[in-house]
């Protein structure tokens, strides 16, 4: 499953925005809401970096084997249909 950074950023900001709204409704404090939103962003960034590192170290050897197999595969032959 590939990870796309722009999609991650949109999801991260949406999650932090929802977290900020929830925290503001619960606490009534804009500063606490901002703190919770920043904390949510930090947690999401750490998780994203962890997944990228995992893909690099674990998936690197598997990805190269798959690339080699697909590079050596012959393309399918398309035959013309008789009319």
PDB file with SEQRES, HELIX, SHEET and CRYST1 records, atoms N, CA, C and O in Angstrom:
SEQRES   1 A   83  UNK UNK UNK UNK UNK UNK UNK UNK UNK UNK UNK UNK UNK          
SEQRES   2 A   83  UNK UNK UNK UNK UNK UNK UNK UNK UNK UNK UNK UNK UNK          
SEQRES   3 A   83  UNK UNK UNK UNK UNK UNK UNK UNK UNK UNK UNK UNK UNK          
SEQRES   4 A   83  UNK UNK UNK UNK UNK UNK UNK UNK UNK UNK UNK UNK UNK          
SEQRES   5 A   83  UNK UNK UNK UNK UNK UNK UNK UNK UNK UNK UNK UNK UNK          
SEQRES   6 A   83  UNK UNK UNK UNK UNK UNK UNK UNK UNK UNK UNK UNK UNK          
SEQRES   7 A   83  UNK UNK UNK UNK UNK                                          
HELIX    1 AA1 UNK A    5  UNK A   27  1                                  23    
HELIX    2 AA2 UNK A   30  UNK A   57  1                                  28    
HELIX    3 AA3 UNK A   59  UNK A   72  1                                  14    
CRYST1    1.000    1.000    1.000  90.00  90.00  90.00 P 1           1          
ATOM      1  N   UNK A   1       0.843  -1.176   0.000  1.00  0.00           N  
ATOM      2  CA  UNK A   1       0.000   0.000   0.000  1.00  0.00           C  
ATOM      3  C   UNK A   1       0.888   1.238   0.000  1.00  0.00           C  
ATOM      4  O   UNK A   1       1.576   1.502   0.986  1.00  0.00           O  
ATOM      5  N   UNK A   2       0.883   1.998  -1.086  1.00  0.00           N  
ATOM      6  CA  UNK A   2       1.720   3.192  -1.132  1.00  0.00           C  
ATOM      7  C   UNK A   2       1.165   4.297  -0.237  1.00  0.00           C  
ATOM      8  O   UNK A   2      -0.041   4.385  -0.004  1.00  0.00           O  
ATOM      9  N   UNK A   3       2.050   5.112   0.244  1.00  0.00           N  
ATOM     10  CA  UNK A   3       1.658   6.224   1.107  1.00  0.00           C  
ATOM     11  C   UNK A   3       1.923   7.523   0.352  1.00  0.00           C  
ATOM     12  O   UNK A   3       3.044   7.753  -0.103  1.00  0.00           O  
ATOM     13  N   UNK A   4       0.923   8.363   0.214  1.00  0.00           N  
ATOM     14  CA  UNK A   4       1.054   9.613  -0.496  1.00  0.00           C  
ATOM     15  C   UNK A   4       1.048  10.757   0.503  1.00  0.00           C  
ATOM     16  O   UNK A   4       0.106  10.915   1.279  1.00  0.00           O  
ATOM     17  N   UNK A   5       2.109  11.551   0.476  1.00  0.00           N  
ATOM     18  CA  UNK A   5       2.275  12.608   1.465  1.00  0.00           C  
ATOM     19  C   UNK A   5       1.182  13.675   1.391  1.00  0.00           C  
ATOM     20  O   UNK A   5       0.700  14.096   2.443  1.00  0.00           O  
ATOM     21  N   UNK A   6       0.763  14.139   0.207  1.00  0.00           N  
ATOM     22  CA  UNK A   6      -0.320  15.144   0.187  1.00  0.00           C  
ATOM     23  C   UNK A   6      -1.620  14.643   0.818  1.00  0.00           C  
ATOM     24  O   UNK A   6      -2.298  15.393   1.519  1.00  0.00           O  
ATOM     25  N   UNK A   7      -1.969  13.371   0.571  1.00  0.00           N  
ATOM     26  CA  UNK A   7      -3.167  12.813   1.200  1.00  0.00           C  
ATOM     27  C   UNK A   7      -2.999  12.740   2.706  1.00  0.00           C  
ATOM     28  O   UNK A   7      -3.942  12.985   3.459  1.00  0.00           O  
ATOM     29  N   UNK A   8      -1.794  12.403   3.142  1.00  0.00           N  
ATOM     30  CA  UNK A   8      -1.516  12.350   4.572  1.00  0.00           C  
ATOM     31  C   UNK A   8      -1.673  13.732   5.197  1.00  0.00           C  
ATOM     32  O   UNK A   8      -2.250  13.856   6.277  1.00  0.00           O  
ATOM     33  N   UNK A   9      -1.168  14.774   4.534  1.00  0.00           N  
ATOM     34  CA  UNK A   9      -1.282  16.130   5.075  1.00  0.00           C  
ATOM     35  C   UNK A   9      -2.735  16.558   5.207  1.00  0.00           C  
ATOM     36  O   UNK A   9      -3.121  17.150   6.214  1.00  0.00           O  
ATOM     37  N   UNK A  10      -3.539  16.263   4.197  1.00  0.00           N  
ATOM     38  CA  UNK A  10      -4.959  16.620   4.266  1.00  0.00           C  
ATOM     39  C   UNK A  10      -5.619  15.895   5.429  1.00  0.00           C  
ATOM     40  O   UNK A  10      -6.375  16.496   6.193  1.00  0.00           O  
ATOM     41  N   UNK A  11      -5.337  14.618   5.563  1.00  0.00           N  
ATOM     42  CA  UNK A  11      -5.913  13.852   6.665  1.00  0.00           C  
ATOM     43  C   UNK A  11      -5.433  14.339   8.021  1.00  0.00           C  
ATOM     44  O   UNK A  11      -6.200  14.381   8.983  1.00  0.00           O  
ATOM     45  N   UNK A  12      -4.143  14.713   8.094  1.00  0.00           N  
ATOM     46  CA  UNK A  12      -3.591  15.189   9.358  1.00  0.00           C  
ATOM     47  C   UNK A  12      -4.249  16.504   9.775  1.00  0.00           C  
ATOM     48  O   UNK A  12      -4.621  16.677  10.935  1.00  0.00           O  
ATOM     49  N   UNK A  13      -4.388  17.418   8.834  1.00  0.00           N  
ATOM     50  CA  UNK A  13      -5.010  18.699   9.177  1.00  0.00           C  
ATOM     51  C   UNK A  13      -6.497  18.538   9.497  1.00  0.00           C  
ATOM     52  O   UNK A  13      -7.017  19.222  10.378  1.00  0.00           O  
ATOM     53  N   UNK A  14      -7.178  17.645   8.792  1.00  0.00           N  
ATOM     54  CA  UNK A  14      -8.589  17.398   9.095  1.00  0.00           C  
ATOM     55  C   UNK A  14      -8.738  16.804  10.494  1.00  0.00           C  
ATOM     56  O   UNK A  14      -9.617  17.205  11.258  1.00  0.00           O  
ATOM     57  N   UNK A  15      -7.876  15.849  10.820  1.00  0.00           N  
ATOM     58  CA  UNK A  15      -7.927  15.227  12.140  1.00  0.00           C  
ATOM     59  C   UNK A  15      -7.620  16.229  13.242  1.00  0.00           C  
ATOM     60  O   UNK A  15      -8.298  16.253  14.269  1.00  0.00           O  
ATOM     61  N   UNK A  16      -6.598  17.057  13.032  1.00  0.00           N  
ATOM     62  CA  UNK A  16      -6.248  18.042  14.057  1.00  0.00           C  
ATOM     63  C   UNK A  16      -7.335  19.114  14.188  1.00  0.00           C  
ATOM     64  O   UNK A  16      -7.581  19.615  15.285  1.00  0.00           O  
ATOM     65  N   UNK A  17      -7.984  19.466  13.078  1.00  0.00           N  
ATOM     66  CA  UNK A  17      -9.069  20.444  13.125  1.00  0.00           C  
ATOM     67  C   UNK A  17     -10.258  19.885  13.912  1.00  0.00           C  
ATOM     68  O   UNK A  17     -10.842  20.582  14.742  1.00  0.00           O  
ATOM     69  N   UNK A  18     -10.608  18.631  13.649  1.00  0.00           N  
ATOM     70  CA  UNK A  18     -11.707  17.993  14.384  1.00  0.00           C  
ATOM     71  C   UNK A  18     -11.350  17.864  15.864  1.00  0.00           C  
ATOM     72  O   UNK A  18     -12.196  18.071  16.734  1.00  0.00           O  
ATOM     73  N   UNK A  19     -10.088  17.520  16.142  1.00  0.00           N  
ATOM     74  CA  UNK A  19      -9.633  17.418  17.530  1.00  0.00           C  
ATOM     75  C   UNK A  19      -9.724  18.773  18.224  1.00  0.00           C  
ATOM     76  O   UNK A  19     -10.126  18.850  19.384  1.00  0.00           O  
ATOM     77  N   UNK A  20      -9.353  19.839  17.521  1.00  0.00           N  
ATOM     78  CA  UNK A  20      -9.419  21.181  18.103  1.00  0.00           C  
ATOM     79  C   UNK A  20     -10.859  21.586  18.407  1.00  0.00           C  
ATOM     80  O   UNK A  20     -11.142  22.160  19.458  1.00  0.00           O  
ATOM     81  N   UNK A  21     -11.765  21.283  17.481  1.00  0.00           N  
ATOM     82  CA  UNK A  21     -13.178  21.621  17.718  1.00  0.00           C  
ATOM     83  C   UNK A  21     -13.708  20.833  18.917  1.00  0.00           C  
ATOM     84  O   UNK A  21     -14.385  21.390  19.781  1.00  0.00           O  
ATOM     85  N   UNK A  22     -13.399  19.547  18.965  1.00  0.00           N  
ATOM     86  CA  UNK A  22     -13.847  18.708  20.082  1.00  0.00           C  
ATOM     87  C   UNK A  22     -13.287  19.222  21.406  1.00  0.00           C  
ATOM     88  O   UNK A  22     -14.022  19.332  22.387  1.00  0.00           O  
ATOM     89  N   UNK A  23     -12.001  19.535  21.440  1.00  0.00           N  
ATOM     90  CA  UNK A  23     -11.373  20.001  22.683  1.00  0.00           C  
ATOM     91  C   UNK A  23     -11.945  21.346  23.112  1.00  0.00           C  
ATOM     92  O   UNK A  23     -12.119  21.591  24.306  1.00  0.00           O  
ATOM     93  N   UNK A  24     -12.236  22.211  22.160  1.00  0.00           N  
ATOM     94  CA  UNK A  24     -12.805  23.516  22.510  1.00  0.00           C  
ATOM     95  C   UNK A  24     -14.214  23.364  23.062  1.00  0.00           C  
ATOM     96  O   UNK A  24     -14.592  24.067  23.999  1.00  0.00           O  
ATOM     97  N   UNK A  25     -14.990  22.459  22.494  1.00  0.00           N  
ATOM     98  CA  UNK A  25     -16.338  22.231  22.997  1.00  0.00           C  
ATOM     99  C   UNK A  25     -16.315  21.602  24.389  1.00  0.00           C  
ATOM    100  O   UNK A  25     -17.168  21.907  25.222  1.00  0.00           O  
ATOM    101  N   UNK A  26     -15.353  20.736  24.641  1.00  0.00           N  
ATOM    102  CA  UNK A  26     -15.273  20.061  25.938  1.00  0.00           C  
ATOM    103  C   UNK A  26     -14.706  20.958  27.031  1.00  0.00           C  
ATOM    104  O   UNK A  26     -15.193  20.950  28.162  1.00  0.00           O  
ATOM    105  N   UNK A  27     -13.676  21.731  26.694  1.00  0.00           N  
ATOM    106  CA  UNK A  27     -12.988  22.517  27.728  1.00  0.00           C  
ATOM    107  C   UNK A  27     -13.414  23.976  27.743  1.00  0.00           C  
ATOM    108  O   UNK A  27     -13.323  24.630  28.782  1.00  0.00           O  
ATOM    109  N   UNK A  28     -13.876  24.499  26.619  1.00  0.00           N  
ATOM    110  CA  UNK A  28     -14.227  25.912  26.542  1.00  0.00           C  
ATOM    111  C   UNK A  28     -13.008  26.814  26.388  1.00  0.00           C  
ATOM    112  O   UNK A  28     -13.139  28.037  26.421  1.00  0.00           O  
ATOM    113  N   UNK A  29     -11.840  26.235  26.223  1.00  0.00           N  
ATOM    114  CA  UNK A  29     -10.612  27.011  26.106  1.00  0.00           C  
ATOM    115  C   UNK A  29     -10.014  26.839  24.711  1.00  0.00           C  
ATOM    116  O   UNK A  29      -9.787  25.721  24.248  1.00  0.00           O  
ATOM    117  N   UNK A  30      -9.765  27.962  24.058  1.00  0.00           N  
ATOM    118  CA  UNK A  30      -9.146  27.922  22.736  1.00  0.00           C  
ATOM    119  C   UNK A  30      -7.697  27.448  22.852  1.00  0.00           C  
ATOM    120  O   UNK A  30      -7.207  26.742  21.971  1.00  0.00           O  
ATOM    121  N   UNK A  31      -7.011  27.828  23.926  1.00  0.00           N  
ATOM    122  CA  UNK A  31      -5.605  27.443  24.102  1.00  0.00           C  
ATOM    123  C   UNK A  31      -5.457  25.943  24.319  1.00  0.00           C  
ATOM    124  O   UNK A  31      -4.528  25.331  23.794  1.00  0.00           O  
ATOM    125  N   UNK A  32      -6.359  25.348  25.085  1.00  0.00           N  
ATOM    126  CA  UNK A  32      -6.308  23.898  25.264  1.00  0.00           C  
ATOM    127  C   UNK A  32      -6.640  23.190  23.952  1.00  0.00           C  
ATOM    128  O   UNK A  32      -6.054  22.155  23.632  1.00  0.00           O  
ATOM    129  N   UNK A  33      -7.572  23.746  23.204  1.00  0.00           N  
ATOM    130  CA  UNK A  33      -7.919  23.172  21.908  1.00  0.00           C  
ATOM    131  C   UNK A  33      -6.721  23.222  20.965  1.00  0.00           C  
ATOM    132  O   UNK A  33      -6.451  22.261  20.244  1.00  0.00           O  
ATOM    133  N   UNK A  34      -6.010  24.339  20.972  1.00  0.00           N  
ATOM    134  CA  UNK A  34      -4.818  24.458  20.137  1.00  0.00           C  
ATOM    135  C   UNK A  34      -3.749  23.457  20.574  1.00  0.00           C  
ATOM    136  O   UNK A  34      -3.081  22.853  19.735  1.00  0.00           O  
ATOM    137  N   UNK A  35      -3.589  23.285  21.869  1.00  0.00           N  
ATOM    138  CA  UNK A  35      -2.622  22.317  22.384  1.00  0.00           C  
ATOM    139  C   UNK A  35      -2.952  20.894  21.977  1.00  0.00           C  
ATOM    140  O   UNK A  35      -2.067  20.140  21.574  1.00  0.00           O  
ATOM    141  N   UNK A  36      -4.229  20.520  22.078  1.00  0.00           N  
ATOM    142  CA  UNK A  36      -4.635  19.174  21.672  1.00  0.00           C  
ATOM    143  C   UNK A  36      -4.440  18.976  20.173  1.00  0.00           C  
ATOM    144  O   UNK A  36      -4.037  17.897  19.739  1.00  0.00           O  
ATOM    145  N   UNK A  37      -4.722  20.008  19.376  1.00  0.00           N  
ATOM    146  CA  UNK A  37      -4.543  19.903  17.928  1.00  0.00           C  
ATOM    147  C   UNK A  37      -3.065  19.712  17.581  1.00  0.00           C  
ATOM    148  O   UNK A  37      -2.727  18.894  16.726  1.00  0.00           O  
ATOM    149  N   UNK A  38      -2.190  20.463  18.241  1.00  0.00           N  
ATOM    150  CA  UNK A  38      -0.753  20.315  17.996  1.00  0.00           C  
ATOM    151  C   UNK A  38      -0.283  18.934  18.437  1.00  0.00           C  
ATOM    152  O   UNK A  38       0.528  18.309  17.753  1.00  0.00           O  
ATOM    153  N   UNK A  39      -0.777  18.457  19.558  1.00  0.00           N  
ATOM    154  CA  UNK A  39      -0.419  17.125  20.029  1.00  0.00           C  
ATOM    155  C   UNK A  39      -0.873  16.050  19.037  1.00  0.00           C  
ATOM    156  O   UNK A  39      -0.144  15.093  18.781  1.00  0.00           O  
ATOM    157  N   UNK A  40      -2.065  16.207  18.484  1.00  0.00           N  
ATOM    158  CA  UNK A  40      -2.558  15.251  17.484  1.00  0.00           C  
ATOM    159  C   UNK A  40      -1.665  15.264  16.243  1.00  0.00           C  
ATOM    160  O   UNK A  40      -1.373  14.211  15.677  1.00  0.00           O  
ATOM    161  N   UNK A  41      -1.228  16.460  15.816  1.00  0.00           N  
ATOM    162  CA  UNK A  41      -0.334  16.548  14.658  1.00  0.00           C  
ATOM    163  C   UNK A  41       0.999  15.860  14.932  1.00  0.00           C  
ATOM    164  O   UNK A  41       1.527  15.160  14.068  1.00  0.00           O  
ATOM    165  N   UNK A  42       1.539  16.057  16.122  1.00  0.00           N  
ATOM    166  CA  UNK A  42       2.824  15.442  16.465  1.00  0.00           C  
ATOM    167  C   UNK A  42       2.701  13.916  16.469  1.00  0.00           C  
ATOM    168  O   UNK A  42       3.564  13.221  15.934  1.00  0.00           O  
ATOM    169  N   UNK A  43       1.634  13.400  17.068  1.00  0.00           N  
ATOM    170  CA  UNK A  43       1.430  11.950  17.114  1.00  0.00           C  
ATOM    171  C   UNK A  43       1.281  11.381  15.704  1.00  0.00           C  
ATOM    172  O   UNK A  43       1.838  10.327  15.399  1.00  0.00           O  
ATOM    173  N   UNK A  44       0.537  12.071  14.846  1.00  0.00           N  
ATOM    174  CA  UNK A  44       0.357  11.600  13.478  1.00  0.00           C  
ATOM    175  C   UNK A  44       1.672  11.643  12.699  1.00  0.00           C  
ATOM    176  O   UNK A  44       1.950  10.736  11.914  1.00  0.00           O  
ATOM    177  N   UNK A  45       2.480  12.677  12.904  1.00  0.00           N  
ATOM    178  CA  UNK A  45       3.770  12.768  12.218  1.00  0.00           C  
ATOM    179  C   UNK A  45       4.702  11.648  12.653  1.00  0.00           C  
ATOM    180  O   UNK A  45       5.377  11.045  11.819  1.00  0.00           O  
ATOM    181  N   UNK A  46       4.746  11.365  13.950  1.00  0.00           N  
ATOM    182  CA  UNK A  46       5.601  10.279  14.448  1.00  0.00           C  
ATOM    183  C   UNK A  46       5.148   8.951  13.843  1.00  0.00           C  
ATOM    184  O   UNK A  46       5.979   8.138  13.439  1.00  0.00           O  
ATOM    185  N   UNK A  47       3.852   8.731  13.780  1.00  0.00           N  
ATOM    186  CA  UNK A  47       3.343   7.504  13.165  1.00  0.00           C  
ATOM    187  C   UNK A  47       3.676   7.414  11.690  1.00  0.00           C  
ATOM    188  O   UNK A  47       4.024   6.341  11.197  1.00  0.00           O  
ATOM    189  N   UNK A  48       3.574   8.529  10.977  1.00  0.00           N  
ATOM    190  CA  UNK A  48       3.893   8.540   9.547  1.00  0.00           C  
ATOM    191  C   UNK A  48       5.367   8.224   9.319  1.00  0.00           C  
ATOM    192  O   UNK A  48       5.707   7.414   8.456  1.00  0.00           O  
ATOM    193  N   UNK A  49       6.239   8.862  10.091  1.00  0.00           N  
ATOM    194  CA  UNK A  49       7.679   8.608   9.951  1.00  0.00           C  
ATOM    195  C   UNK A  49       7.984   7.148  10.278  1.00  0.00           C  
ATOM    196  O   UNK A  49       8.805   6.520   9.609  1.00  0.00           O  
ATOM    197  N   UNK A  50       7.327   6.608  11.304  1.00  0.00           N  
ATOM    198  CA  UNK A  50       7.527   5.209  11.648  1.00  0.00           C  
ATOM    199  C   UNK A  50       7.123   4.281  10.520  1.00  0.00           C  
ATOM    200  O   UNK A  50       7.826   3.311  10.237  1.00  0.00           O  
ATOM    201  N   UNK A  51       5.999   4.562   9.870  1.00  0.00           N  
ATOM    202  CA  UNK A  51       5.568   3.733   8.742  1.00  0.00           C  
ATOM    203  C   UNK A  51       6.521   3.841   7.558  1.00  0.00           C  
ATOM    204  O   UNK A  51       6.797   2.841   6.896  1.00  0.00           O  
ATOM    205  N   UNK A  52       7.023   5.033   7.286  1.00  0.00           N  
ATOM    206  CA  UNK A  52       7.976   5.206   6.192  1.00  0.00           C  
ATOM    207  C   UNK A  52       9.260   4.433   6.481  1.00  0.00           C  
ATOM    208  O   UNK A  52       9.796   3.760   5.600  1.00  0.00           O  
ATOM    209  N   UNK A  53       9.750   4.530   7.714  1.00  0.00           N  
ATOM    210  CA  UNK A  53      10.962   3.786   8.080  1.00  0.00           C  
ATOM    211  C   UNK A  53      10.719   2.286   7.942  1.00  0.00           C  
ATOM    212  O   UNK A  53      11.586   1.560   7.454  1.00  0.00           O  
ATOM    213  N   UNK A  54       9.550   1.818   8.368  1.00  0.00           N  
ATOM    214  CA  UNK A  54       9.230   0.401   8.225  1.00  0.00           C  
ATOM    215  C   UNK A  54       9.195  -0.020   6.760  1.00  0.00           C  
ATOM    216  O   UNK A  54       9.688  -1.092   6.410  1.00  0.00           O  
ATOM    217  N   UNK A  55       8.610   0.824   5.898  1.00  0.00           N  
ATOM    218  CA  UNK A  55       8.573   0.504   4.471  1.00  0.00           C  
ATOM    219  C   UNK A  55       9.975   0.455   3.880  1.00  0.00           C  
ATOM    220  O   UNK A  55      10.255  -0.372   3.012  1.00  0.00           O  
ATOM    221  N   UNK A  56      10.848   1.328   4.341  1.00  0.00           N  
ATOM    222  CA  UNK A  56      12.204   1.362   3.804  1.00  0.00           C  
ATOM    223  C   UNK A  56      12.983   0.127   4.234  1.00  0.00           C  
ATOM    224  O   UNK A  56      13.630  -0.510   3.403  1.00  0.00           O  
ATOM    225  N   UNK A  57      12.932  -0.221   5.511  1.00  0.00           N  
ATOM    226  CA  UNK A  57      13.761  -1.309   6.011  1.00  0.00           C  
ATOM    227  C   UNK A  57      13.169  -2.693   5.787  1.00  0.00           C  
ATOM    228  O   UNK A  57      13.912  -3.626   5.483  1.00  0.00           O  
ATOM    229  N   UNK A  58      11.880  -2.856   5.925  1.00  0.00           N  
ATOM    230  CA  UNK A  58      11.268  -4.173   5.729  1.00  0.00           C  
ATOM    231  C   UNK A  58      10.875  -4.406   4.284  1.00  0.00           C  
ATOM    232  O   UNK A  58      11.126  -5.477   3.732  1.00  0.00           O  
ATOM    233  N   UNK A  59      10.267  -3.418   3.677  1.00  0.00           N  
ATOM    234  CA  UNK A  59       9.739  -3.585   2.332  1.00  0.00           C  
ATOM    235  C   UNK A  59      10.766  -3.410   1.245  1.00  0.00           C  
ATOM    236  O   UNK A  59      10.488  -3.737   0.091  1.00  0.00           O  
ATOM    237  N   UNK A  60      11.943  -2.907   1.564  1.00  0.00           N  
ATOM    238  CA  UNK A  60      12.946  -2.648   0.543  1.00  0.00           C  
ATOM    239  C   UNK A  60      13.394  -3.892  -0.183  1.00  0.00           C  
ATOM    240  O   UNK A  60      13.472  -3.891  -1.411  1.00  0.00           O  
ATOM    241  N   UNK A  61      13.693  -4.960   0.546  1.00  0.00           N  
ATOM    242  CA  UNK A  61      14.156  -6.183  -0.101  1.00  0.00           C  
ATOM    243  C   UNK A  61      13.027  -6.847  -0.871  1.00  0.00           C  
ATOM    244  O   UNK A  61      13.262  -7.394  -1.949  1.00  0.00           O  
ATOM    245  N   UNK A  62      11.819  -6.814  -0.353  1.00  0.00           N  
ATOM    246  CA  UNK A  62      10.686  -7.414  -1.049  1.00  0.00           C  
ATOM    247  C   UNK A  62      10.333  -6.615  -2.297  1.00  0.00           C  
ATOM    248  O   UNK A  62       9.988  -7.193  -3.328  1.00  0.00           O  
ATOM    249  N   UNK A  63      10.415  -5.304  -2.212  1.00  0.00           N  
ATOM    250  CA  UNK A  63      10.063  -4.468  -3.351  1.00  0.00           C  
ATOM    251  C   UNK A  63      11.034  -4.697  -4.507  1.00  0.00           C  
ATOM    252  O   UNK A  63      10.613  -4.721  -5.663  1.00  0.00           O  
ATOM    253  N   UNK A  64      12.318  -4.865  -4.219  1.00  0.00           N  
ATOM    254  CA  UNK A  64      13.271  -5.073  -5.302  1.00  0.00           C  
ATOM    255  C   UNK A  64      13.051  -6.416  -5.975  1.00  0.00           C  
ATOM    256  O   UNK A  64      13.225  -6.522  -7.189  1.00  0.00           O  
ATOM    257  N   UNK A  65      12.673  -7.448  -5.225  1.00  0.00           N  
ATOM    258  CA  UNK A  65      12.382  -8.740  -5.835  1.00  0.00           C  
ATOM    259  C   UNK A  65      11.178  -8.643  -6.751  1.00  0.00           C  
ATOM    260  O   UNK A  65      11.180  -9.205  -7.846  1.00  0.00           O  
ATOM    261  N   UNK A  66      10.152  -7.936  -6.313  1.00  0.00           N  
ATOM    262  CA  UNK A  66       8.956  -7.766  -7.139  1.00  0.00           C  
ATOM    263  C   UNK A  66       9.303  -6.965  -8.379  1.00  0.00           C  
ATOM    264  O   UNK A  66       8.830  -7.286  -9.469  1.00  0.00           O  
ATOM    265  N   UNK A  67      10.120  -5.930  -8.237  1.00  0.00           N  
ATOM    266  CA  UNK A  67      10.518  -5.131  -9.391  1.00  0.00           C  
ATOM    267  C   UNK A  67      11.305  -5.970 -10.397  1.00  0.00           C  
ATOM    268  O   UNK A  67      11.109  -5.841 -11.606  1.00  0.00           O  
ATOM    269  N   UNK A  68      12.197  -6.830  -9.896  1.00  0.00           N  
ATOM    270  CA  UNK A  68      12.974  -7.676 -10.797  1.00  0.00           C  
ATOM    271  C   UNK A  68      12.086  -8.649 -11.546  1.00  0.00           C  
ATOM    272  O   UNK A  68      12.286  -8.866 -12.741  1.00  0.00           O  
ATOM    273  N   UNK A  69      11.113  -9.238 -10.874  1.00  0.00           N  
ATOM    274  CA  UNK A  69      10.216 -10.186 -11.518  1.00  0.00           C  
ATOM    275  C   UNK A  69       9.391  -9.470 -12.585  1.00  0.00           C  
ATOM    276  O   UNK A  69       9.239  -9.980 -13.695  1.00  0.00           O  
ATOM    277  N   UNK A  70       8.858  -8.298 -12.259  1.00  0.00           N  
ATOM    278  CA  UNK A  70       8.034  -7.586 -13.238  1.00  0.00           C  
ATOM    279  C   UNK A  70       8.875  -7.035 -14.380  1.00  0.00           C  
ATOM    280  O   UNK A  70       8.370  -6.894 -15.493  1.00  0.00           O  
ATOM    281  N   UNK A  71      10.154  -6.717 -14.134  1.00  0.00           N  
ATOM    282  CA  UNK A  71      11.011  -6.216 -15.200  1.00  0.00           C  
ATOM    283  C   UNK A  71      11.346  -7.324 -16.192  1.00  0.00           C  
ATOM    284  O   UNK A  71      11.528  -7.042 -17.377  1.00  0.00           O  
ATOM    285  N   UNK A  72      11.433  -8.577 -15.743  1.00  0.00           N  
ATOM    286  CA  UNK A  72      11.779  -9.693 -16.620  1.00  0.00           C  
ATOM    287  C   UNK A  72      10.555 -10.317 -17.285  1.00  0.00           C  
ATOM    288  O   UNK A  72      10.700 -11.163 -18.167  1.00  0.00           O  
ATOM    289  N   UNK A  73       9.370  -9.918 -16.880  1.00  0.00           N  
ATOM    290  CA  UNK A  73       8.150 -10.506 -17.447  1.00  0.00           C  
ATOM    291  C   UNK A  73       7.944 -10.000 -18.875  1.00  0.00           C  
ATOM    292  O   UNK A  73       8.229  -8.844 -19.188  1.00  0.00           O  
ATOM    293  N   UNK A  74       7.450 -10.875 -19.718  1.00  0.00           N  
ATOM    294  CA  UNK A  74       7.168 -10.475 -21.098  1.00  0.00           C  
ATOM    295  C   UNK A  74       5.767  -9.877 -21.161  1.00  0.00           C  
ATOM    296  O   UNK A  74       4.860 -10.350 -20.476  1.00  0.00           O  
ATOM    297  N   UNK A  75       5.584  -8.846 -21.973  1.00  0.00           N  
ATOM    298  CA  UNK A  75       4.251  -8.239 -22.071  1.00  0.00           C  
ATOM    299  C   UNK A  75       3.285  -9.188 -22.777  1.00  0.00           C  
ATOM    300  O   UNK A  75       3.723 -10.036 -23.554  1.00  0.00           O  
ATOM    301  N   UNK A  76       1.981  -9.065 -22.526  1.00  0.00           N  
ATOM    302  CA  UNK A  76       1.009  -9.952 -23.174  1.00  0.00           C  
ATOM    303  C   UNK A  76       0.931  -9.671 -24.682  1.00  0.00           C  
ATOM    304  O   UNK A  76       1.097  -8.539 -25.134  1.00  0.00           O  
ATOM    305  N   UNK A  77       0.677 -10.724 -25.424  1.00  0.00           N  
ATOM    306  CA  UNK A  77       0.565 -10.600 -26.880  1.00  0.00           C  
ATOM    307  C   UNK A  77      -0.906 -10.396 -27.221  1.00  0.00           C  
ATOM    308  O   UNK A  77      -1.766 -11.166 -26.795  1.00  0.00           O  
ATOM    309  N   UNK A  78      -1.182  -9.352 -27.991  1.00  0.00           N  
ATOM    310  CA  UNK A  78      -2.556  -9.083 -28.423  1.00  0.00           C  
ATOM    311  C   UNK A  78      -2.665  -9.483 -29.894  1.00  0.00           C  
ATOM    312  O   UNK A  78      -1.946  -8.962 -30.747  1.00  0.00           O  
ATOM    313  N   UNK A  79      -3.562 -10.402 -30.169  1.00  0.00           N  
ATOM    314  CA  UNK A  79      -3.745 -10.865 -31.548  1.00  0.00           C  
ATOM    315  C   UNK A  79      -4.937 -10.154 -32.160  1.00  0.00           C  
ATOM    316  O   UNK A  79      -5.934  -9.877 -31.494  1.00  0.00           O  
ATOM    317  N   UNK A  80      -4.806  -9.869 -33.437  1.00  0.00           N  
ATOM    318  CA  UNK A  80      -5.893  -9.228 -34.151  1.00  0.00           C  
ATOM    319  C   UNK A  80      -6.993 -10.249 -34.384  1.00  0.00           C  
ATOM    320  O   UNK A  80      -6.715 -11.409 -34.690  1.00  0.00           O  
ATOM    321  N   UNK A  81      -8.226  -9.826 -34.242  1.00  0.00           N  
ATOM    322  CA  UNK A  81      -9.355 -10.715 -34.493  1.00  0.00           C  
ATOM    323  C   UNK A  81      -9.667 -10.758 -35.992  1.00  0.00           C  
ATOM    324  O   UNK A  81      -9.656  -9.726 -36.662  1.00  0.00           O  
ATOM    325  N   UNK A  82      -9.945 -11.949 -36.508  1.00  0.00           N  
ATOM    326  CA  UNK A  82     -10.307 -12.013 -37.939  1.00  0.00           C  
ATOM    327  C   UNK A  82     -11.689 -11.408 -38.166  1.00  0.00           C  
ATOM    328  O   UNK A  82     -12.569 -11.474 -37.308  1.00  0.00           O  
ATOM    329  N   UNK A  83     -11.849 -10.821 -39.338  1.00  0.00           N  
ATOM    330  CA  UNK A  83     -13.143 -10.168 -39.651  1.00  0.00           C  
ATOM    331  C   UNK A  83     -13.954 -10.980 -40.592  1.00  0.00           C  
ATOM    332  O   UNK A  83     -15.060 -10.582 -40.956  1.00  0.00           O  
TER     333      UNK A  83                                                      
END                                                                             
